[in-house]
Short mmCIF file of C-alpha atoms and ligand atoms in Angstrom, two decimals:
data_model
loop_
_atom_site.label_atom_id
_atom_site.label_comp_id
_atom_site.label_asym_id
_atom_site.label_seq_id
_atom_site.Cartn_x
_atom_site.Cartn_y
_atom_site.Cartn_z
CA UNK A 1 -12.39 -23.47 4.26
CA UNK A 2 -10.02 -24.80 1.50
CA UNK A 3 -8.65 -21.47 0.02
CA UNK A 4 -10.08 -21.01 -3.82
CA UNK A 5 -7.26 -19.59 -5.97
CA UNK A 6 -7.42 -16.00 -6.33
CA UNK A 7 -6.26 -13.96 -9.16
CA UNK A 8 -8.43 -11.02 -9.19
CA UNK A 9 -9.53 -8.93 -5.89
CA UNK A 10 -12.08 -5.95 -6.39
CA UNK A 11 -12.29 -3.87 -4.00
CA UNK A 12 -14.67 -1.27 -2.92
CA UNK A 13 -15.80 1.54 -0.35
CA UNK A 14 -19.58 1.47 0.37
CA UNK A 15 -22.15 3.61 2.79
CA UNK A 16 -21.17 6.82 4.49
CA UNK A 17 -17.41 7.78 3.55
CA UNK A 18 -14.82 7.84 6.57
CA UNK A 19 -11.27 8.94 6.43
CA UNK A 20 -8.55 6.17 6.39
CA UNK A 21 -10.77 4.76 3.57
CA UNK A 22 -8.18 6.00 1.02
CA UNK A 23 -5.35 4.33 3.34
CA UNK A 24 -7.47 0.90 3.35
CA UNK A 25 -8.03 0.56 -0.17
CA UNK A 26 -4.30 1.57 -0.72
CA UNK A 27 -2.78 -1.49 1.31
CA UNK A 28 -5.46 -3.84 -0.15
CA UNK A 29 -4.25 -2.74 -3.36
CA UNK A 30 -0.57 -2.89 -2.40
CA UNK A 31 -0.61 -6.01 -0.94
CA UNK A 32 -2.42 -7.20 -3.81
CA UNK A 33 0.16 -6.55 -6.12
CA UNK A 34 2.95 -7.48 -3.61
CA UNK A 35 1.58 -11.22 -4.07
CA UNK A 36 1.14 -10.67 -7.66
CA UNK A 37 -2.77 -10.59 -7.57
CA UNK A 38 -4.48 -8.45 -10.55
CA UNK A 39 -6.72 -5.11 -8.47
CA UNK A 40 -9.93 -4.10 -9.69
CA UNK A 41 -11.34 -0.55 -8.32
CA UNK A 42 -15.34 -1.27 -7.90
CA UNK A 43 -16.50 2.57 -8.34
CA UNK A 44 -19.34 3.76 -5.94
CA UNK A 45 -19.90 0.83 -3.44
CA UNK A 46 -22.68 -1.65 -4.59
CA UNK A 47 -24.16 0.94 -7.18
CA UNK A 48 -21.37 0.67 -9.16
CA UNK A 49 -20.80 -2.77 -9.21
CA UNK A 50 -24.46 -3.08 -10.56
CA UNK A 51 -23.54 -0.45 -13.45
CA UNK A 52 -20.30 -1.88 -14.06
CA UNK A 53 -18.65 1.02 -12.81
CA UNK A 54 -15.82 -1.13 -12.68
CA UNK A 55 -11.36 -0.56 -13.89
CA UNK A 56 -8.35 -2.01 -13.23
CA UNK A 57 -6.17 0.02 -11.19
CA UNK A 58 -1.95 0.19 -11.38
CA UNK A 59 0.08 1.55 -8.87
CA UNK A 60 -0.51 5.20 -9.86
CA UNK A 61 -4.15 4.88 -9.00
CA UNK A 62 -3.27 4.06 -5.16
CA UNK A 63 -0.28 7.47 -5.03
CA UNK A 64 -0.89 9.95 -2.29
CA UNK A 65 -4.38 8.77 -1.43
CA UNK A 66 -2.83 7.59 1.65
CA UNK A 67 -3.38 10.78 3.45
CA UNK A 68 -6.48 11.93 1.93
CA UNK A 69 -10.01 11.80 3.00
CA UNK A 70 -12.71 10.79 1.29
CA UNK A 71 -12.63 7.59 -0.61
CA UNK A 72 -11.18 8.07 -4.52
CA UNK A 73 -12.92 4.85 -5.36
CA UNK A 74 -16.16 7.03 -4.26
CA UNK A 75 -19.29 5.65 -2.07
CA UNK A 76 -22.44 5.29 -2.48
CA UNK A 77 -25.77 3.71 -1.00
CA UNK A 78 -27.71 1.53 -3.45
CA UNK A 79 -31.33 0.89 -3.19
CA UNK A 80 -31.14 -1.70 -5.50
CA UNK A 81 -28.18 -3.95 -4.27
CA UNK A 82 -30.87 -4.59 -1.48
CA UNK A 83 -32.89 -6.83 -4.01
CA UNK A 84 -32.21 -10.20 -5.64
CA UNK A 85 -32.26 -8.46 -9.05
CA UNK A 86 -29.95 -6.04 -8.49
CA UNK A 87 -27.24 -8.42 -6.61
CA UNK A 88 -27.94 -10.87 -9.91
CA UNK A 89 -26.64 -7.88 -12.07
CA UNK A 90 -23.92 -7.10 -9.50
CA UNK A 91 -22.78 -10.58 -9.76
CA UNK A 92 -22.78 -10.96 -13.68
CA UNK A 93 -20.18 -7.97 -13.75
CA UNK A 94 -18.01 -9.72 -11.24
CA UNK A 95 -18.33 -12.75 -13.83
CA UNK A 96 -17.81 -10.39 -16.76
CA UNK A 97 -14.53 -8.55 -15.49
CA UNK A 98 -13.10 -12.48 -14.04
CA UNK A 99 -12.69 -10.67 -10.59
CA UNK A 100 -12.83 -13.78 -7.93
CA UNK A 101 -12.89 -12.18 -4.79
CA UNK A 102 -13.94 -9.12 -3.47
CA UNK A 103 -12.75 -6.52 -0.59
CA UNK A 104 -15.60 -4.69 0.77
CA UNK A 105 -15.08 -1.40 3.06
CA UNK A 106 -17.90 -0.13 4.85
CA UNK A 107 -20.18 -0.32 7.82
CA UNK A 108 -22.91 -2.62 9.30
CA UNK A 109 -25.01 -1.99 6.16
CA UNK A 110 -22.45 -2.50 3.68
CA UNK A 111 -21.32 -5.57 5.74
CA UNK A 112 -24.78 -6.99 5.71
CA UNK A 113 -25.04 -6.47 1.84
CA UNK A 114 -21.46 -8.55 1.68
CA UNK A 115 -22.88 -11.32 4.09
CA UNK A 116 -26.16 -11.66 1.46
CA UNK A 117 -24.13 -11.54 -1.80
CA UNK A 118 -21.84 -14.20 -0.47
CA UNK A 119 -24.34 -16.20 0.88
CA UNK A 120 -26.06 -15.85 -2.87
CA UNK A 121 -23.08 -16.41 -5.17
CA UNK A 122 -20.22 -17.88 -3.00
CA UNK A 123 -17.45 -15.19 -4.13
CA UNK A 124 -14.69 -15.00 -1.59
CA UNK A 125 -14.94 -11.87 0.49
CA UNK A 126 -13.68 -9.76 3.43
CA UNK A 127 -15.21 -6.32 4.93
CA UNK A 128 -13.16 -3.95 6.35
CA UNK A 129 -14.81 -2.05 9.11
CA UNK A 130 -15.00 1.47 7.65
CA UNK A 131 -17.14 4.08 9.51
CA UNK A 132 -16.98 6.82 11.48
CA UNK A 133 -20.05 5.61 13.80
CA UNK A 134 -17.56 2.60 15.37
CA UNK A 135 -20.87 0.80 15.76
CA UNK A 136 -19.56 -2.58 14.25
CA UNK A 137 -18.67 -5.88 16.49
CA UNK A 138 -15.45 -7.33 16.30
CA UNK A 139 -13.31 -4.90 16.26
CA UNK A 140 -12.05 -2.37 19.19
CA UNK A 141 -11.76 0.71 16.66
CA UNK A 142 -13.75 1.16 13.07
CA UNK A 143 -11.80 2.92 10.44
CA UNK A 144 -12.34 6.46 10.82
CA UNK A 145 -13.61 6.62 14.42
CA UNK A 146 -10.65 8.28 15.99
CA UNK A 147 -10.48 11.05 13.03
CA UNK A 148 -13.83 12.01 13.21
CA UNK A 149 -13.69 11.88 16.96
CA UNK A 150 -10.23 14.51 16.93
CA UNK A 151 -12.37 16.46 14.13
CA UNK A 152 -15.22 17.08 16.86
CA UNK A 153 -13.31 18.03 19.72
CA UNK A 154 -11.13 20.07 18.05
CA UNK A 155 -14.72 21.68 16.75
CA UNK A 156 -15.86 21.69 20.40
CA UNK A 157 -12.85 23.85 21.67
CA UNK A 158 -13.57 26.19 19.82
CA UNK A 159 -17.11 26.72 20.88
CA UNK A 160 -15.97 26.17 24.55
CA UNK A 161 -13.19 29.73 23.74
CA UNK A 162 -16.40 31.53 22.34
CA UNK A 163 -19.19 29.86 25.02
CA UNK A 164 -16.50 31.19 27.83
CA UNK A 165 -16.08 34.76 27.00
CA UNK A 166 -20.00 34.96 26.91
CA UNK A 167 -21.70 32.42 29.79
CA UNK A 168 -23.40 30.95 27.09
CA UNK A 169 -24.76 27.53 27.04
CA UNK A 170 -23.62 25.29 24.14
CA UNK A 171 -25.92 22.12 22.44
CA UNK A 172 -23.29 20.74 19.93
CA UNK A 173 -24.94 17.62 17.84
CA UNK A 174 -22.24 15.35 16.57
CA UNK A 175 -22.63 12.37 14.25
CA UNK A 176 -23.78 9.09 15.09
CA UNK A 177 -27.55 8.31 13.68
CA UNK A 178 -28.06 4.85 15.40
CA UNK A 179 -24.83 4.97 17.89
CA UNK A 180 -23.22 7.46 20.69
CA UNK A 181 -19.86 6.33 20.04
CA UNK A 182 -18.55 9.89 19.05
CA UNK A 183 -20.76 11.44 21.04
CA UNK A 184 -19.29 9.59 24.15
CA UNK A 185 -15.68 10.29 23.20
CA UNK A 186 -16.36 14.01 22.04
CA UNK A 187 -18.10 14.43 25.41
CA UNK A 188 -15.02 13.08 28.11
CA UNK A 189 -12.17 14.52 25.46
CA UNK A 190 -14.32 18.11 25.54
CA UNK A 191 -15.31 18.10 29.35
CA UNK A 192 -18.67 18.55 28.40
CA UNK A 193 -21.47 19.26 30.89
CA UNK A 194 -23.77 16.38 29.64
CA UNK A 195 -23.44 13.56 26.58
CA UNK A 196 -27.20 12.63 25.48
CA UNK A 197 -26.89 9.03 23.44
CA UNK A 198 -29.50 7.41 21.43
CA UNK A 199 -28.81 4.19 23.46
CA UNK A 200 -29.56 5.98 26.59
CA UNK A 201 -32.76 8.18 27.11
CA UNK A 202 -31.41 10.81 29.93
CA UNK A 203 -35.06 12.50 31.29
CA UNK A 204 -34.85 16.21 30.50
CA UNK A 205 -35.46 16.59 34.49
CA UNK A 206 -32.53 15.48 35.04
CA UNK A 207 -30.09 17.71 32.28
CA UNK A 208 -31.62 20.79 34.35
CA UNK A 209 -30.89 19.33 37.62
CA UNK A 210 -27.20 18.59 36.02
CA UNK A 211 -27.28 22.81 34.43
CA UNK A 212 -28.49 24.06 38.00
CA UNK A 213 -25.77 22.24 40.13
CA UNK A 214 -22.96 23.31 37.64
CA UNK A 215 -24.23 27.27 37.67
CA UNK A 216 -24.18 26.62 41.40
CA UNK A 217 -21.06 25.49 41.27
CA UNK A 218 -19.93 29.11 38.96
CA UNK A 219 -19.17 26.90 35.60
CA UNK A 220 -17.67 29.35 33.12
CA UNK A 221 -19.40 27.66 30.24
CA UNK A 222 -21.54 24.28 29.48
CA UNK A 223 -21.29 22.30 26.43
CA UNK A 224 -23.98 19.80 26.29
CA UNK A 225 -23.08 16.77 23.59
CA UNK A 226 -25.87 15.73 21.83
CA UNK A 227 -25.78 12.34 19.13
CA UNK A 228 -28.42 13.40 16.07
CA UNK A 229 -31.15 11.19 16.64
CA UNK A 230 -30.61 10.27 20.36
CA UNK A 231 -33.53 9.07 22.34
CA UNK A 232 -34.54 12.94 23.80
CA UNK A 233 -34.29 14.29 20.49
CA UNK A 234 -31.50 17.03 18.01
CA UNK A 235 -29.87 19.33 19.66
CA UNK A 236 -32.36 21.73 18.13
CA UNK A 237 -34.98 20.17 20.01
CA UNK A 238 -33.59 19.78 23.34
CA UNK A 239 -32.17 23.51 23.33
CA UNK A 240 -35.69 24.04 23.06
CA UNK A 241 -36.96 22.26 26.16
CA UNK A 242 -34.27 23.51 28.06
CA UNK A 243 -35.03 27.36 26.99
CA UNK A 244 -38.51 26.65 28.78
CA UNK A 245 -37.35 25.18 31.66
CA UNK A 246 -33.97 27.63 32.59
CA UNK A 247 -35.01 30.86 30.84
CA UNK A 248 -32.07 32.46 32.23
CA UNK A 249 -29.75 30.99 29.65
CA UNK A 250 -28.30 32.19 26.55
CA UNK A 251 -28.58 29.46 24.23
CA UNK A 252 -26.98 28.77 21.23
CA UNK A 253 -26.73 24.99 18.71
CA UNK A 254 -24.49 24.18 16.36
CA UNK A 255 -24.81 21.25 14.35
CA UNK A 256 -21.16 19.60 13.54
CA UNK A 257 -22.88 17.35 10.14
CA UNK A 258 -20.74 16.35 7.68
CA UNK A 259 -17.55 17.84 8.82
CA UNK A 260 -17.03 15.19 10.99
CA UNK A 261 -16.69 12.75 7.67
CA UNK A 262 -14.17 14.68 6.09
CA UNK A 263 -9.93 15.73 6.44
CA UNK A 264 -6.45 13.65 6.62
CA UNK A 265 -7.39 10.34 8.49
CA UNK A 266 -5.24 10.27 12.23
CA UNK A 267 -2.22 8.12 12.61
CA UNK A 268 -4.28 6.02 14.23
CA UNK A 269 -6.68 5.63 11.38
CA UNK A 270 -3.51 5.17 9.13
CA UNK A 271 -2.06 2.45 10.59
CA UNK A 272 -5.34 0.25 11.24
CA UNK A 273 -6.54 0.88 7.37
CA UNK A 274 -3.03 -0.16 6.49
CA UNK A 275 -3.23 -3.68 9.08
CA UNK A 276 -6.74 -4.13 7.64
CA UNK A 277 -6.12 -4.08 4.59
CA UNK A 278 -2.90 -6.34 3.78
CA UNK A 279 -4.84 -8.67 6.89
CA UNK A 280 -7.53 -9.18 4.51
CA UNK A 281 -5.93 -10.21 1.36
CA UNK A 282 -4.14 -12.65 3.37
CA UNK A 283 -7.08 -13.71 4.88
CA UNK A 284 -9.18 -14.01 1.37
CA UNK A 285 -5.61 -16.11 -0.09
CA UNK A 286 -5.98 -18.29 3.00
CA UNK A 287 -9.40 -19.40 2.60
CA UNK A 288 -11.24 -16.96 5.21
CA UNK A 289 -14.54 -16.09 3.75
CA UNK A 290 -17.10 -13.81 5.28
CA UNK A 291 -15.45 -11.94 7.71
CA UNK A 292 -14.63 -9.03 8.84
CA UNK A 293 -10.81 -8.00 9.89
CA UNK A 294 -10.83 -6.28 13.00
CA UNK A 295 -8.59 -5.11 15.60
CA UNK A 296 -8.87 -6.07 19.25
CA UNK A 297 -5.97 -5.87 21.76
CA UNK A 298 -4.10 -4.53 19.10
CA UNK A 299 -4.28 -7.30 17.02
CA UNK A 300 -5.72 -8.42 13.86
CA UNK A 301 -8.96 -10.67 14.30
CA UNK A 302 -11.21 -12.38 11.83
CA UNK A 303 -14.66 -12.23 13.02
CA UNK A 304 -17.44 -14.04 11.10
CA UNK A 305 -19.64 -11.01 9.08
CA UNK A 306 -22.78 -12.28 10.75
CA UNK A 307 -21.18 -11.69 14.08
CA UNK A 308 -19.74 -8.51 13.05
CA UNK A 309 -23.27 -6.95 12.44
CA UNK A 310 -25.69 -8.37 14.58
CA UNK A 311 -27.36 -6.39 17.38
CA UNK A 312 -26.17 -3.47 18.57
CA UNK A 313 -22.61 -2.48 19.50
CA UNK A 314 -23.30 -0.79 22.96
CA UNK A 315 -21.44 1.80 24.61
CA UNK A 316 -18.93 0.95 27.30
CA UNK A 317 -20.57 1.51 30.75
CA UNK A 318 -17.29 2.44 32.44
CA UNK A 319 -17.26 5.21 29.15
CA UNK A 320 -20.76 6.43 30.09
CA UNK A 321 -20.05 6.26 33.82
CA UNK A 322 -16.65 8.34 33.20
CA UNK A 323 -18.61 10.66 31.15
CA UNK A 324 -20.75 11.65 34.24
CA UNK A 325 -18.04 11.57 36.60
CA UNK A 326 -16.13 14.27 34.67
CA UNK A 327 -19.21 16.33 34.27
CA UNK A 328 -20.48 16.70 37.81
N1 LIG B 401 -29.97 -5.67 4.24
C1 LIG B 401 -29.26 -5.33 3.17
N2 LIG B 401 -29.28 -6.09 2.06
C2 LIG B 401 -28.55 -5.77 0.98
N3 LIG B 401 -27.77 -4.68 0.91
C3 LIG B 401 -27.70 -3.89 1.99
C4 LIG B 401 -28.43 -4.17 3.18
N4 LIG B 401 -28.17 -3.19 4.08
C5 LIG B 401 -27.34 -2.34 3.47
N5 LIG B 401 -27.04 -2.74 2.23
C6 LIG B 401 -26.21 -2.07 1.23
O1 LIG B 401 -25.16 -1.37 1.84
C7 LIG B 401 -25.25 0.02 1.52
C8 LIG B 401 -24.65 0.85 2.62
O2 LIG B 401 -25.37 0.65 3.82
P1 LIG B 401 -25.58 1.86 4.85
O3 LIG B 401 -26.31 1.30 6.03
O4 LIG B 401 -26.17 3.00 4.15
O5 LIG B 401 -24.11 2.33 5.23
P2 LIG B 401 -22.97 1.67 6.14
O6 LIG B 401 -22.41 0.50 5.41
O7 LIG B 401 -21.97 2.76 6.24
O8 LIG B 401 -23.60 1.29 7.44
C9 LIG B 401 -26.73 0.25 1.27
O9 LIG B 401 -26.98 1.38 0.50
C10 LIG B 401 -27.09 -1.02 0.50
O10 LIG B 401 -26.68 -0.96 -0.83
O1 LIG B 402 -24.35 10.66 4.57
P1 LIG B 402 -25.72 10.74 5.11
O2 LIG B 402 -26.67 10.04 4.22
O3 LIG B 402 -26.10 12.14 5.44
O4 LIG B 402 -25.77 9.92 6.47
C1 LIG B 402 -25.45 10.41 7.73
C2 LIG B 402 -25.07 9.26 8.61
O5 LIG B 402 -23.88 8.66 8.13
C3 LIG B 402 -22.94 8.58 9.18
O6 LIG B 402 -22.09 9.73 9.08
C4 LIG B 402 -22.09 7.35 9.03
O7 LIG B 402 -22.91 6.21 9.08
P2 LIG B 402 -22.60 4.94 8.19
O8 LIG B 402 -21.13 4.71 8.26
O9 LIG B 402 -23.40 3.84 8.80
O10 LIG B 402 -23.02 5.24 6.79
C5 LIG B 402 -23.76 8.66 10.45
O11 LIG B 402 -23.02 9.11 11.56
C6 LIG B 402 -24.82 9.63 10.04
O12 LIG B 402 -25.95 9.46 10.83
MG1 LIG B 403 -23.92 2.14 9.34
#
């Protein structure tokens, strides 16, 4: 597409908060000002740009956010971006404040809302892939992935020191409502016993066979990974089933929640939010509309948004078949 001239980016973080948001919104806002563009902090994802929660930001907004969690711009999920009205109101504070192209970070619902509005009203825009659930395509690695992934096995050690000393069997739920990215990871980085996925339904049949072999085998603990909403239910709920069926046990849950969202984003996370985000004000002053920057092979792609969020992301196989492997 013939690039539009740009003077005016807004940018803004939208859906569930991640860490290496901060560190994305910083280089978008850096390398907006490095090629002498005017930055515009939209406050509060979509809700905000409907209530013209909207300010200018200098370089002191963008100091030491870096390395924080969280997003400063704030996040939100609006109910009303998702109708015509609302994106009409949206759109007449874009008009209002002169901004001419937008920078949204957030994940396949976010993206999906940036897809619609541009499809609406034509404003230049790029998404940034920020989430911890990694369940976007086009892009190896979403912003915040590998944080929240250290955050839960770092978690998980510690219940494996205090399942040890006491034979106990572990359920640990970790994030990931629609996807067992995390789940996957936290399971072959913790040497879990079992990873239960909501893309995969594993029969409860066959997570007793799985216990039974590995007390036969004298196990000195047994951490069993659980994604919230997988197919065979919380980890509440499975602890439950598996009570009935090895009565033997002592079971305990613990439920990881919101943790996993928060603390300093990884050097990994770092450096991708920073790629991402100078990527995509190059991309929005070179004419690429609605896409998403991603990173595969280690380097920067443009993916179309419609691509980015369609279908389902699936798990690797080889990361699924590793998982069992290791936990045999
Ligand atoms: N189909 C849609 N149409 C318009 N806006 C949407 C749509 N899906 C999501 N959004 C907007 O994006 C926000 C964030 O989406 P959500 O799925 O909650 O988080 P994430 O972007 O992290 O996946 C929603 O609250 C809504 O404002
Ligand atoms: O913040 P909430 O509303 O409790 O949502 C929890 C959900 O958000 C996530 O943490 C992140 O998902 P999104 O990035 O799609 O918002 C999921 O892993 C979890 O299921
Ligand atoms: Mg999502």
């Amino acid at each position: 597409m013939e690039p539009k001239t740009i003077k005016r980016i807004g940018v803004l973080t939208s859906g569930g908060d991640a860490p290496g948001m901060n560190a994305a919104i910083r280089a978008v806002v850096r390398a907006g000002f490095y090629y002498n563009l005017e930055m515009y902090g939209i406050y509060r994802g979509y809700e905000g740009m409907i209530q013209d929660d909207i300010k200018k930001l200098e370089s002191k907004n963008i100091a030491h956010v870096l390395e924080r969690g969280g997003t400063f711009l704030k996040s939100a999920r609006s109910s009303e971006f998702r109708t015509p009205e609302g994106r009409k109101k949206a759109y007449n504070n874009l008009v209002k404040h002169g901004i001419d192209a937008l920078v949204i970070i957030g994940g396949d619902g976010s993206l999906t809302g940036a897809h619609l509005f541009y499809n609406e009203f034509g404003i230049p825009s790029i998404g940034l892939p920020g989430t911890i659930d990694n369940d976007l395509a086009g892009t190896d690695l979403t912003i915040g992935f590998d944080t929240a992934c250290n955050t839960a096995i770092e978690a998980i050690d510690k219940i494996r020191d205090t399942a040890t000393s006491h034979d106990r069997l572990f359920f640990v739920e970790v994030m990931g409502r629609d996807a067992g990215f995390i789940a996957i990871n936290a399971g072959i980085g913790s040497a879990a016993a079992a990873t239960l996925i909501p893309e995969k339904k594993m029969p409860i049949e066959r997570l007793v066979e799985r216990l039974k072999a590995r007390t036969k085998a004298m196990k000195s603990s047994n951490i069993v990974i659980v994604a919230e909403g997988g197919k065979s239910g919380g980890a509440v709920e499975i602890a439950e089933k598996i009570k009935k069926e090895l009565p033997y046990y002592d079971i305990k849950v613990t439920i990881l929640g919101h943790l996993q969202r928060g603390g300093a984003p990884s050097s990994l996370d770092r450096v991708l939010a920073s790629k991402l985000g100078v990527f995509a004000v190059e991309g929005l002053m070179q004419g690429k509309y609605d896409v998403m920057a991603g990173i595969i092979n280690n380097k920067v792609v443009f993916t179309p948004i419609s691509k980015a969020i369609v279908g389902h992301k699936e798990v690797d196989e080889d990361d699924f078949r590793i998982a069992k492997i290791l936990s045999t």
